[in-house]
């Protein structure tokens, strides 16, 4: 299936070698021509786009030459063009048509060489037109060699019309032509197929058709000519015998209704083409064709016992037709509107009809004239659609049901007397649309059941008792669109319904059926569905009539069918909807070896994922994913029925070199793989489809649900039924224009002093604060400036040693936090300060938990990583994969509110807590003895907090605060005597601190946002800031005990085209490098105070600049890290404005996985560590040209943490659609499964008893309702199913690992086989509230009065908990207990609604623990044997998460107030712990209870549980 370039597809010819095809489509006033490569399709590959071209001329037909598949030709209105595919581009040139340029060309064909050795130089092209012209064009010379016109003439007395080849009379409208080496076949609008010699001297043979010929095709041997007509006929002419064989007849418009006849096995169809056709179901041949030119037929039904059928028309007439005499018998016109319903009783005595004005008529069919018995007005809903399900007669013929008199009621009458027996009001309020529900279609079940089925506008099917009107059952959410047609099989096994363009089949006998099997293939809405007379097939009518074979047995002991082919374990790549991609984005396992290439950018696919679902897998040991094929290779072959006419069909197909073979392996195997779970399969129905002689082919048959169970073999298609499948081809990157104009020299003050420009008086803009001035002397900042919502943010670095970085928005001071992820700007997470009210903080010596590890890095921070390498030799490496050049030194980064100090070789971590909010930036002193960290302002403080740490002891020595808004950058002076802090664009404060006492030295309110600050490494009394098009030089002058700041500003030259300076760093004296928002790097002479050089360094904003004499490192928002050779720049300074950037060249480039947000390099810039916005820290080695992942965390919210049976590994899932497997000992990422454009919301690890360790599996639930099973050992997806129509919220395995229980946000619990993917039970007891948790435990349930091997519970958001006992091997599931807990009106905490969580007590199987919104904040302990609450544990807040320790009798509870509480159940004591920056929404004990994992947003903390 190829992807159509536009909505209107005009041509799709294949080349002779089937390696090229081209399509033309109209898009507005232009047409697009696309060349597709099909050479790999037969080998399991895909159709790829080779080239595209937009044209403003008409393209009606397209042909590929037989001698060179890169050469093509097209024709259209006044145009004949020759095309060539070369170098990935399509180019064309017109043929000079001369006087024929006004003709409307319709088709073209290349002349084939008779000797079998075609020569391009001898290629001739024949083109036909509506006016009867046939042009013969020399392709080599691009000229018209011959022009002929076919004219009709009648020779008196001649048996056949003779044709004159060239004249001035009216020509024959030619629609198609085809060439063989000896003749030309021409199809015309007059209905004739004519065979001519190539000189068109006389007609060799002709065949008259019933309608205009729309397409012709000559077989390669010239013995057969295939033709198709616009009236829906398809046949071929056998030239040796001169016999025409009809292959198929078809409707030419969508089919509106159908009916089947029991005794003779006939089918009647009604179409918009105003015809009624009768077909033989055994041979699928058309028997009769009735045409009405004045009025349109609407409905049809057969007489049950006689060879008669009845038809209702748009005029209100109802007519009976005799199949024996082929004539109209009786006509009645008692209706005033179009007939909407027509049905007869099973004994054939009575006939009923309804019209669009609401009247109902009853006829006596026992009388040969079938007189009208009764006509009742205002009975049937007037606006009811004309479908076979408008009227329904019970199987015993006693009852008649219909929708009426209003749309909200269903009426049941006695069929003989028309007495009203029952009226059911189904007009309940539809909460989704806010309207009353209305009935759409009705259908009776078998008389023994007494069921009446009603489909409604709210997408339900209600089963009523036909006698009392009582609701027996309900099938909710059957389809997003209302069901227009219903049919129940005679054995009540299957319920058939038409829903939009799909056909759905329900297992009607199973009460807990999880959902239907869905069959798609129709390109227009399905109008009617029914069963064949023998109940072995299903017929559906829409754009065509499909006949489906029922593969299921008539009687079955199964409550639900077996697995669908797409849900079998061990599927190959063809069946999987997720492709694998390995090892390219993984962090170190211990310390890894450097990669030999830049890591790929995450989120960009090199090629479309197979299956279209977007899953890929990564692991440390494997390379790019390898395709695996199904070893069995079983494909569903087409069913041959041995019908009449098959021989002709086979003969015709064989002459074109085709074969009735299975589908190509390149097509989705899930469509063609045979499986026991299929209920139906589409059978060949050649004659009953809507014809389309230009675009034909089997319909698309991908199945959207977990029960993919059908395969159309061949079916005619409508003119607008083309199926296209769009594949993502990657990511489009937009490159902004930039200027390469060199900057002119800037003016210098004559006295060489630092000064303000005359237009900028310093007094109102710069406030000077004396040394050690009291805080009150600092003037308050002005009000927040107006927000600008259209300005991008740029990365800003404040280079000191080590390098400091911040990301800011240059145009909008108040817009920093409001920006989305398009530009990486400093936007702190929604921090919450923990409330200490009611908490119990433990003493340091008796803590039950000790923080062991932090998983992740805050990519949201800026300049929040520092690294100072050792100067001595590299130490012995306990990890064999450590980069040889990596030196340990001091390495620190932030994760939320924590400073993490890590040994790069051993992986050991130290954690420095204390900040009340997320840390924004770090700075390490030049002596590497002091670390400064700054955080944002919390809800409990008025100023941001800056902590000064002693590196050797890891203790906080000073706590200072001055900025009222977030601190963007910190930097130490070269002599470490001063610390400069820069506020964000709301505060715009620049502060200086004395590092001896950390008293405030000076504070300055800046006139505009500043993007970066740096000390001059050669002069501790000078620092520089960059901002909105200016460079500001500051000079620190000390007068006694006071320090004042003198300022000089210089504007960036307009010729640089920078606009915004976003980063800076000092180079060799006296050079200053500045990065811009447009990707430019400009160089300044700090002595002269002017810019003398600039060059384009990147496509995005430059956020990182770091220089070491002759080498410069630049990092940008595009993720590119580049190394520049800038040695000659010092010499260029002497040239001033005449300097050119040609001497600056790029040495190396690495592409990381996101915008660069932090970086630290050694003094020679040979190696360093770089952090990206995606939360990854990379080790960079320029000498080796490699990047090695050091630290990696979850990019988005962590939704679940699960553990393997042996506790060697754990797994997490996140909002970004990833499932990550970690080594538990080192917390190194081992495997990653990624699903694009989906959120992974829940996760479960199979238990130990389900098999050997190498058979461990993960079950992951996603936001689209799908459930995937991943094999941990094979790092591949084994199974994908969709047991839910909405997002999953929780999933777990049964204790034996053979069953998966899943819950969704609508409150449904599905039970599925983990090996086959079959969903065999759905529980709707919690419907209406999301399932928050499912917990399973192994327990013999005899003491609870029920049978079962598993005890499990489900908790929902409406504070209800259900407890169940199950034995899935015996298909048993019984409710044990039902708990409901009250909830007050308002229970939100910190903006979160607390979830309802429940779990079985691991140390006492009779106890159940529950937390959730309620009257009190507490843990409720319920005894299942006593069936009462036995204990309550008070809590300080409502719990957001709950976990129970298996061995130590501890309860772990997380709160929205960023607190974690541990409760000792034995003693009732509790301890509280802080450390997270957000609500602790997840906490999980490991099975051994030695570790506790907690998560808040994307932070994961690993705690070690002390032995007590």
PDB file of N, CA, C and O in Angstrom, residues 493 507 510 512-517 556-569 676-679 705-708 1257 1267 1269 1279-1284 1298-1302 1310-1322 1368-1369 1371:
ATOM      1  N   UNK A 493     -25.273 -17.369  17.937  1.00  0.00           N
ATOM      2  CA  UNK A 493     -23.844 -17.357  18.259  1.00  0.00           C
ATOM      3  C   UNK A 493     -23.234 -15.976  18.027  1.00  0.00           C
ATOM      4  O   UNK A 493     -22.467 -15.473  18.840  1.00  0.00           O
ATOM      5  N   UNK A 507     -19.620 -12.013  20.080  1.00  0.00           N
ATOM      6  CA  UNK A 507     -19.996 -13.328  20.601  1.00  0.00           C
ATOM      7  C   UNK A 507     -21.204 -13.102  21.498  1.00  0.00           C
ATOM      8  O   UNK A 507     -21.094 -12.707  22.650  1.00  0.00           O
ATOM      9  N   UNK A 510     -21.695 -15.029  25.033  1.00  0.00           N
ATOM     10  CA  UNK A 510     -20.834 -14.730  26.177  1.00  0.00           C
ATOM     11  C   UNK A 510     -21.281 -13.418  26.804  1.00  0.00           C
ATOM     12  O   UNK A 510     -21.239 -12.367  26.176  1.00  0.00           O
ATOM     13  N   UNK A 512     -19.872 -11.794  29.308  1.00  0.00           N
ATOM     14  CA  UNK A 512     -18.744 -10.918  29.642  1.00  0.00           C
ATOM     15  C   UNK A 512     -17.807 -10.768  28.457  1.00  0.00           C
ATOM     16  O   UNK A 512     -16.609 -10.735  28.596  1.00  0.00           O
ATOM     17  N   UNK A 513     -18.385 -10.696  27.260  1.00  0.00           N
ATOM     18  CA  UNK A 513     -17.542 -10.551  26.081  1.00  0.00           C
ATOM     19  C   UNK A 513     -16.763  -9.242  26.134  1.00  0.00           C
ATOM     20  O   UNK A 513     -17.345  -8.185  26.340  1.00  0.00           O
ATOM     21  N   UNK A 514     -15.447  -9.310  25.974  1.00  0.00           N
ATOM     22  CA  UNK A 514     -14.655  -8.080  26.096  1.00  0.00           C
ATOM     23  C   UNK A 514     -14.812  -7.125  24.926  1.00  0.00           C
ATOM     24  O   UNK A 514     -14.430  -5.987  25.009  1.00  0.00           O
ATOM     25  N   UNK A 515     -15.367  -7.566  23.844  1.00  0.00           N
ATOM     26  CA  UNK A 515     -15.483  -6.684  22.697  1.00  0.00           C
ATOM     27  C   UNK A 515     -15.659  -7.477  21.428  1.00  0.00           C
ATOM     28  O   UNK A 515     -15.557  -8.706  21.407  1.00  0.00           O
ATOM     29  N   UNK A 516     -15.939  -6.808  20.341  1.00  0.00           N
ATOM     30  CA  UNK A 516     -16.195  -7.510  19.091  1.00  0.00           C
ATOM     31  C   UNK A 516     -14.926  -7.754  18.305  1.00  0.00           C
ATOM     32  O   UNK A 516     -13.872  -7.233  18.623  1.00  0.00           O
ATOM     33  N   UNK A 517     -15.067  -8.566  17.269  1.00  0.00           N
ATOM     34  CA  UNK A 517     -14.058  -8.621  16.233  1.00  0.00           C
ATOM     35  C   UNK A 517     -14.475  -7.648  15.150  1.00  0.00           C
ATOM     36  O   UNK A 517     -15.639  -7.585  14.760  1.00  0.00           O
ATOM     37  N   UNK A 556     -19.395 -24.286  19.846  1.00  0.00           N
ATOM     38  CA  UNK A 556     -18.084 -24.203  20.466  1.00  0.00           C
ATOM     39  C   UNK A 556     -18.246 -24.159  21.948  1.00  0.00           C
ATOM     40  O   UNK A 556     -19.171 -23.579  22.484  1.00  0.00           O
ATOM     41  N   UNK A 557     -17.312 -24.800  22.633  1.00  0.00           N
ATOM     42  CA  UNK A 557     -17.318 -24.762  24.088  1.00  0.00           C
ATOM     43  C   UNK A 557     -16.580 -23.567  24.634  1.00  0.00           C
ATOM     44  O   UNK A 557     -16.572 -23.340  25.833  1.00  0.00           O
ATOM     45  N   UNK A 558     -15.922 -22.820  23.765  1.00  0.00           N
ATOM     46  CA  UNK A 558     -15.169 -21.677  24.245  1.00  0.00           C
ATOM     47  C   UNK A 558     -16.114 -20.525  24.492  1.00  0.00           C
ATOM     48  O   UNK A 558     -17.074 -20.310  23.768  1.00  0.00           O
ATOM     49  N   UNK A 559     -15.800 -19.786  25.550  1.00  0.00           N
ATOM     50  CA  UNK A 559     -16.562 -18.577  25.830  1.00  0.00           C
ATOM     51  C   UNK A 559     -16.100 -17.424  24.983  1.00  0.00           C
ATOM     52  O   UNK A 559     -16.799 -16.437  24.863  1.00  0.00           O
ATOM     53  N   UNK A 560     -14.966 -17.572  24.393  1.00  0.00           N
ATOM     54  CA  UNK A 560     -14.442 -16.517  23.524  1.00  0.00           C
ATOM     55  C   UNK A 560     -13.452 -17.179  22.591  1.00  0.00           C
ATOM     56  O   UNK A 560     -12.809 -18.160  22.953  1.00  0.00           O
ATOM     57  N   UNK A 561     -13.315 -16.663  21.380  1.00  0.00           N
ATOM     58  CA  UNK A 561     -12.450 -17.330  20.413  1.00  0.00           C
ATOM     59  C   UNK A 561     -10.993 -17.227  20.797  1.00  0.00           C
ATOM     60  O   UNK A 561     -10.607 -16.514  21.696  1.00  0.00           O
ATOM     61  N   UNK A 562     -10.204 -17.982  20.043  1.00  0.00           N
ATOM     62  CA  UNK A 562      -8.789 -18.041  20.318  1.00  0.00           C
ATOM     63  C   UNK A 562      -8.071 -16.795  19.913  1.00  0.00           C
ATOM     64  O   UNK A 562      -8.643 -15.786  19.569  1.00  0.00           O
ATOM     65  N   UNK A 563      -6.754 -16.847  19.946  1.00  0.00           N
ATOM     66  CA  UNK A 563      -5.981 -15.629  19.717  1.00  0.00           C
ATOM     67  C   UNK A 563      -6.067 -15.171  18.279  1.00  0.00           C
ATOM     68  O   UNK A 563      -6.164 -15.968  17.365  1.00  0.00           O
ATOM     69  N   UNK A 564      -6.029 -13.910  18.118  1.00  0.00           N
ATOM     70  CA  UNK A 564      -5.932 -13.348  16.790  1.00  0.00           C
ATOM     71  C   UNK A 564      -4.509 -13.507  16.291  1.00  0.00           C
ATOM     72  O   UNK A 564      -3.581 -13.632  17.058  1.00  0.00           O
ATOM     73  N   UNK A 565      -4.336 -13.531  14.993  1.00  0.00           N
ATOM     74  CA  UNK A 565      -2.982 -13.778  14.476  1.00  0.00           C
ATOM     75  C   UNK A 565      -1.981 -12.742  14.890  1.00  0.00           C
ATOM     76  O   UNK A 565      -0.802 -13.012  14.943  1.00  0.00           O
ATOM     77  N   UNK A 566      -2.423 -11.527  15.151  1.00  0.00           N
ATOM     78  CA  UNK A 566      -1.472 -10.498  15.562  1.00  0.00           C
ATOM     79  C   UNK A 566      -1.117 -10.594  17.016  1.00  0.00           C
ATOM     80  O   UNK A 566      -0.288  -9.862  17.494  1.00  0.00           O
ATOM     81  N   UNK A 567      -1.719 -11.528  17.758  1.00  0.00           N
ATOM     82  CA  UNK A 567      -1.470 -11.617  19.193  1.00  0.00           C
ATOM     83  C   UNK A 567      -0.833 -12.941  19.559  1.00  0.00           C
ATOM     84  O   UNK A 567      -1.004 -13.450  20.647  1.00  0.00           O
ATOM     85  N   UNK A 568      -0.149 -13.582  18.640  1.00  0.00           N
ATOM     86  CA  UNK A 568       0.507 -14.830  18.948  1.00  0.00           C
ATOM     87  C   UNK A 568       1.921 -14.567  19.436  1.00  0.00           C
ATOM     88  O   UNK A 568       2.605 -13.676  18.965  1.00  0.00           O
ATOM     89  N   UNK A 569       2.334 -15.350  20.384  1.00  0.00           N
ATOM     90  CA  UNK A 569       3.688 -15.176  20.909  1.00  0.00           C
ATOM     91  C   UNK A 569       4.693 -15.570  19.847  1.00  0.00           C
ATOM     92  O   UNK A 569       4.500 -16.465  19.042  1.00  0.00           O
ATOM     93  N   UNK A 676      -6.460 -19.672  14.557  1.00  0.00           N
ATOM     94  CA  UNK A 676      -7.692 -20.266  15.036  1.00  0.00           C
ATOM     95  C   UNK A 676      -8.653 -19.224  15.569  1.00  0.00           C
ATOM     96  O   UNK A 676      -9.822 -19.500  15.756  1.00  0.00           O
ATOM     97  N   UNK A 677      -8.177 -18.046  15.899  1.00  0.00           N
ATOM     98  CA  UNK A 677      -9.043 -17.044  16.488  1.00  0.00           C
ATOM     99  C   UNK A 677      -9.887 -16.288  15.476  1.00  0.00           C
ATOM    100  O   UNK A 677     -10.688 -15.460  15.843  1.00  0.00           O
ATOM    101  N   UNK A 678      -9.748 -16.580  14.193  1.00  0.00           N
ATOM    102  CA  UNK A 678     -10.525 -15.841  13.204  1.00  0.00           C
ATOM    103  C   UNK A 678     -11.964 -16.355  13.205  1.00  0.00           C
ATOM    104  O   UNK A 678     -12.218 -17.539  13.246  1.00  0.00           O
ATOM    105  N   UNK A 679     -12.889 -15.416  13.158  1.00  0.00           N
ATOM    106  CA  UNK A 679     -14.286 -15.799  12.978  1.00  0.00           C
ATOM    107  C   UNK A 679     -14.700 -15.762  11.517  1.00  0.00           C
ATOM    108  O   UNK A 679     -15.514 -16.537  11.079  1.00  0.00           O
ATOM    109  N   UNK A 705      -8.438  -3.561  16.307  1.00  0.00           N
ATOM    110  CA  UNK A 705      -8.587  -4.105  17.639  1.00  0.00           C
ATOM    111  C   UNK A 705      -7.680  -5.298  17.831  1.00  0.00           C
ATOM    112  O   UNK A 705      -6.943  -5.706  16.951  1.00  0.00           O
ATOM    113  N   UNK A 706      -7.755  -5.863  19.020  1.00  0.00           N
ATOM    114  CA  UNK A 706      -6.888  -6.987  19.327  1.00  0.00           C
ATOM    115  C   UNK A 706      -7.329  -8.270  18.650  1.00  0.00           C
ATOM    116  O   UNK A 706      -6.626  -9.247  18.665  1.00  0.00           O
ATOM    117  N   UNK A 707      -8.522  -8.277  18.048  1.00  0.00           N
ATOM    118  CA  UNK A 707      -9.017  -9.494  17.411  1.00  0.00           C
ATOM    119  C   UNK A 707      -9.012  -9.299  15.906  1.00  0.00           C
ATOM    120  O   UNK A 707     -10.026  -9.062  15.277  1.00  0.00           O
ATOM    121  N   UNK A 708      -7.826  -9.319  15.302  1.00  0.00           N
ATOM    122  CA  UNK A 708      -7.708  -9.138  13.867  1.00  0.00           C
ATOM    123  C   UNK A 708      -8.081 -10.450  13.211  1.00  0.00           C
ATOM    124  O   UNK A 708      -7.353 -11.403  13.303  1.00  0.00           O
ATOM    125  N   UNK A1257       9.204 -11.571  31.465  1.00  0.00           N
ATOM    126  CA  UNK A1257       8.503 -10.691  30.545  1.00  0.00           C
ATOM    127  C   UNK A1257       7.952  -9.495  31.295  1.00  0.00           C
ATOM    128  O   UNK A1257       7.718  -9.543  32.502  1.00  0.00           O
ATOM    129  N   UNK A1267      -1.911  -3.026  25.106  1.00  0.00           N
ATOM    130  CA  UNK A1267      -1.099  -3.724  26.108  1.00  0.00           C
ATOM    131  C   UNK A1267      -0.039  -4.502  25.360  1.00  0.00           C
ATOM    132  O   UNK A1267      -0.359  -5.315  24.482  1.00  0.00           O
ATOM    133  N   UNK A1269       3.506  -6.955  25.512  1.00  0.00           N
ATOM    134  CA  UNK A1269       4.304  -7.894  26.298  1.00  0.00           C
ATOM    135  C   UNK A1269       5.708  -7.884  25.706  1.00  0.00           C
ATOM    136  O   UNK A1269       5.896  -8.164  24.515  1.00  0.00           O
ATOM    137  N   UNK A1279       4.241  -9.522  21.997  1.00  0.00           N
ATOM    138  CA  UNK A1279       2.799  -9.548  21.824  1.00  0.00           C
ATOM    139  C   UNK A1279       2.257  -8.137  21.963  1.00  0.00           C
ATOM    140  O   UNK A1279       2.758  -7.346  22.766  1.00  0.00           O
ATOM    141  N   UNK A1280       1.263  -7.836  21.174  1.00  0.00           N
ATOM    142  CA  UNK A1280       0.520  -6.593  21.346  1.00  0.00           C
ATOM    143  C   UNK A1280      -0.964  -6.890  21.224  1.00  0.00           C
ATOM    144  O   UNK A1280      -1.395  -7.572  20.298  1.00  0.00           O
ATOM    145  N   UNK A1281      -1.718  -6.380  22.174  1.00  0.00           N
ATOM    146  CA  UNK A1281      -3.159  -6.547  22.149  1.00  0.00           C
ATOM    147  C   UNK A1281      -3.807  -5.242  22.593  1.00  0.00           C
ATOM    148  O   UNK A1281      -3.135  -4.348  23.118  1.00  0.00           O
ATOM    149  N   UNK A1282      -5.094  -5.150  22.394  1.00  0.00           N
ATOM    150  CA  UNK A1282      -5.824  -3.954  22.807  1.00  0.00           C
ATOM    151  C   UNK A1282      -7.089  -4.370  23.530  1.00  0.00           C
ATOM    152  O   UNK A1282      -8.177  -4.365  22.962  1.00  0.00           O
ATOM    153  N   UNK A1283      -6.970  -4.706  24.811  1.00  0.00           N
ATOM    154  CA  UNK A1283      -8.153  -5.157  25.544  1.00  0.00           C
ATOM    155  C   UNK A1283      -9.061  -4.025  25.983  1.00  0.00           C
ATOM    156  O   UNK A1283     -10.159  -4.281  26.469  1.00  0.00           O
ATOM    157  N   UNK A1284      -8.618  -2.772  25.851  1.00  0.00           N
ATOM    158  CA  UNK A1284      -9.402  -1.640  26.327  1.00  0.00           C
ATOM    159  C   UNK A1284      -9.529  -0.606  25.213  1.00  0.00           C
ATOM    160  O   UNK A1284      -8.600  -0.404  24.431  1.00  0.00           O
ATOM    161  N   UNK A1298       0.394 -16.608  33.787  1.00  0.00           N
ATOM    162  CA  UNK A1298      -0.256 -16.963  32.537  1.00  0.00           C
ATOM    163  C   UNK A1298      -1.396 -16.026  32.173  1.00  0.00           C
ATOM    164  O   UNK A1298      -1.909 -16.082  31.056  1.00  0.00           O
ATOM    165  N   UNK A1299      -1.792 -15.195  33.096  1.00  0.00           N
ATOM    166  CA  UNK A1299      -2.936 -14.306  32.893  1.00  0.00           C
ATOM    167  C   UNK A1299      -2.532 -12.883  33.244  1.00  0.00           C
ATOM    168  O   UNK A1299      -1.762 -12.654  34.177  1.00  0.00           O
ATOM    169  N   UNK A1300      -3.038 -11.933  32.485  1.00  0.00           N
ATOM    170  CA  UNK A1300      -2.788 -10.517  32.714  1.00  0.00           C
ATOM    171  C   UNK A1300      -4.103  -9.838  33.052  1.00  0.00           C
ATOM    172  O   UNK A1300      -5.096 -10.002  32.330  1.00  0.00           O
ATOM    173  N   UNK A1301      -4.117  -9.109  34.160  1.00  0.00           N
ATOM    174  CA  UNK A1301      -5.268  -8.330  34.558  1.00  0.00           C
ATOM    175  C   UNK A1301      -4.947  -6.858  34.334  1.00  0.00           C
ATOM    176  O   UNK A1301      -3.900  -6.377  34.782  1.00  0.00           O
ATOM    177  N   UNK A1302      -5.831  -6.146  33.671  1.00  0.00           N
ATOM    178  CA  UNK A1302      -5.594  -4.742  33.352  1.00  0.00           C
ATOM    179  C   UNK A1302      -6.853  -3.939  33.619  1.00  0.00           C
ATOM    180  O   UNK A1302      -7.965  -4.426  33.435  1.00  0.00           O
ATOM    181  N   UNK A1310     -10.054  -6.003  32.444  1.00  0.00           N
ATOM    182  CA  UNK A1310      -9.974  -7.043  31.421  1.00  0.00           C
ATOM    183  C   UNK A1310      -9.016  -8.132  31.872  1.00  0.00           C
ATOM    184  O   UNK A1310      -7.968  -7.849  32.465  1.00  0.00           O
ATOM    185  N   UNK A1311      -9.382  -9.368  31.588  1.00  0.00           N
ATOM    186  CA  UNK A1311      -8.570 -10.535  31.918  1.00  0.00           C
ATOM    187  C   UNK A1311      -8.166 -11.186  30.599  1.00  0.00           C
ATOM    188  O   UNK A1311      -9.027 -11.580  29.805  1.00  0.00           O
ATOM    189  N   UNK A1312      -6.861 -11.293  30.353  1.00  0.00           N
ATOM    190  CA  UNK A1312      -6.351 -11.761  29.066  1.00  0.00           C
ATOM    191  C   UNK A1312      -5.295 -12.830  29.282  1.00  0.00           C
ATOM    192  O   UNK A1312      -4.626 -12.865  30.325  1.00  0.00           O
ATOM    193  N   UNK A1313      -5.142 -13.691  28.287  1.00  0.00           N
ATOM    194  CA  UNK A1313      -4.069 -14.682  28.287  1.00  0.00           C
ATOM    195  C   UNK A1313      -2.763 -13.988  27.903  1.00  0.00           C
ATOM    196  O   UNK A1313      -2.692 -13.297  26.884  1.00  0.00           O
ATOM    197  N   UNK A1314      -1.736 -14.199  28.698  1.00  0.00           N
ATOM    198  CA  UNK A1314      -0.459 -13.531  28.429  1.00  0.00           C
ATOM    199  C   UNK A1314       0.281 -14.144  27.254  1.00  0.00           C
ATOM    200  O   UNK A1314       1.197 -13.521  26.711  1.00  0.00           O
ATOM    201  N   UNK A1315      -0.053 -15.342  26.854  1.00  0.00           N
ATOM    202  CA  UNK A1315       0.643 -15.996  25.748  1.00  0.00           C
ATOM    203  C   UNK A1315      -0.047 -15.754  24.412  1.00  0.00           C
ATOM    204  O   UNK A1315       0.594 -15.614  23.387  1.00  0.00           O
ATOM    205  N   UNK A1316      -1.373 -15.731  24.415  1.00  0.00           N
ATOM    206  CA  UNK A1316      -2.119 -15.600  23.165  1.00  0.00           C
ATOM    207  C   UNK A1316      -2.664 -14.207  22.944  1.00  0.00           C
ATOM    208  O   UNK A1316      -2.984 -13.834  21.822  1.00  0.00           O
ATOM    209  N   UNK A1317      -2.814 -13.418  24.004  1.00  0.00           N
ATOM    210  CA  UNK A1317      -3.389 -12.096  23.869  1.00  0.00           C
ATOM    211  C   UNK A1317      -4.893 -12.074  23.835  1.00  0.00           C
ATOM    212  O   UNK A1317      -5.499 -11.015  23.661  1.00  0.00           O
ATOM    213  N   UNK A1318      -5.534 -13.219  24.015  1.00  0.00           N
ATOM    214  CA  UNK A1318      -6.991 -13.269  23.962  1.00  0.00           C
ATOM    215  C   UNK A1318      -7.576 -12.750  25.272  1.00  0.00           C
ATOM    216  O   UNK A1318      -7.197 -13.185  26.357  1.00  0.00           O
ATOM    217  N   UNK A1319      -8.488 -11.818  25.188  1.00  0.00           N
ATOM    218  CA  UNK A1319      -9.210 -11.304  26.342  1.00  0.00           C
ATOM    219  C   UNK A1319     -10.469 -12.136  26.526  1.00  0.00           C
ATOM    220  O   UNK A1319     -11.353 -12.129  25.659  1.00  0.00           O
ATOM    221  N   UNK A1320     -10.548 -12.872  27.608  1.00  0.00           N
ATOM    222  CA  UNK A1320     -11.660 -13.799  27.788  1.00  0.00           C
ATOM    223  C   UNK A1320     -12.646 -13.370  28.866  1.00  0.00           C
ATOM    224  O   UNK A1320     -13.646 -14.036  29.080  1.00  0.00           O
ATOM    225  N   UNK A1321     -12.381 -12.279  29.542  1.00  0.00           N
ATOM    226  CA  UNK A1321     -13.352 -11.818  30.533  1.00  0.00           C
ATOM    227  C   UNK A1321     -13.158 -10.331  30.762  1.00  0.00           C
ATOM    228  O   UNK A1321     -12.031  -9.828  30.794  1.00  0.00           O
ATOM    229  N   UNK A1322     -14.270  -9.616  30.896  1.00  0.00           N
ATOM    230  CA  UNK A1322     -14.264  -8.196  31.213  1.00  0.00           C
ATOM    231  C   UNK A1322     -15.230  -7.961  32.360  1.00  0.00           C
ATOM    232  O   UNK A1322     -16.395  -8.384  32.301  1.00  0.00           O
ATOM    233  N   UNK A1368      -8.150 -19.022  37.080  1.00  0.00           N
ATOM    234  CA  UNK A1368      -8.279 -18.710  35.666  1.00  0.00           C
ATOM    235  C   UNK A1368      -8.166 -19.951  34.792  1.00  0.00           C
ATOM    236  O   UNK A1368      -8.717 -19.961  33.682  1.00  0.00           O
ATOM    237  N   UNK A1369      -7.462 -20.973  35.270  1.00  0.00           N
ATOM    238  CA  UNK A1369      -7.384 -22.186  34.461  1.00  0.00           C
ATOM    239  C   UNK A1369      -8.750 -22.847  34.313  1.00  0.00           C
ATOM    240  O   UNK A1369      -9.035 -23.494  33.308  1.00  0.00           O
ATOM    241  N   UNK A1371     -11.472 -20.955  34.522  1.00  0.00           N
ATOM    242  CA  UNK A1371     -12.343 -19.843  34.134  1.00  0.00           C
ATOM    243  C   UNK A1371     -13.340 -19.502  35.240  1.00  0.00           C
ATOM    244  O   UNK A1371     -14.523 -19.274  35.001  1.00  0.00           O
TER     245      UNK A1371
END
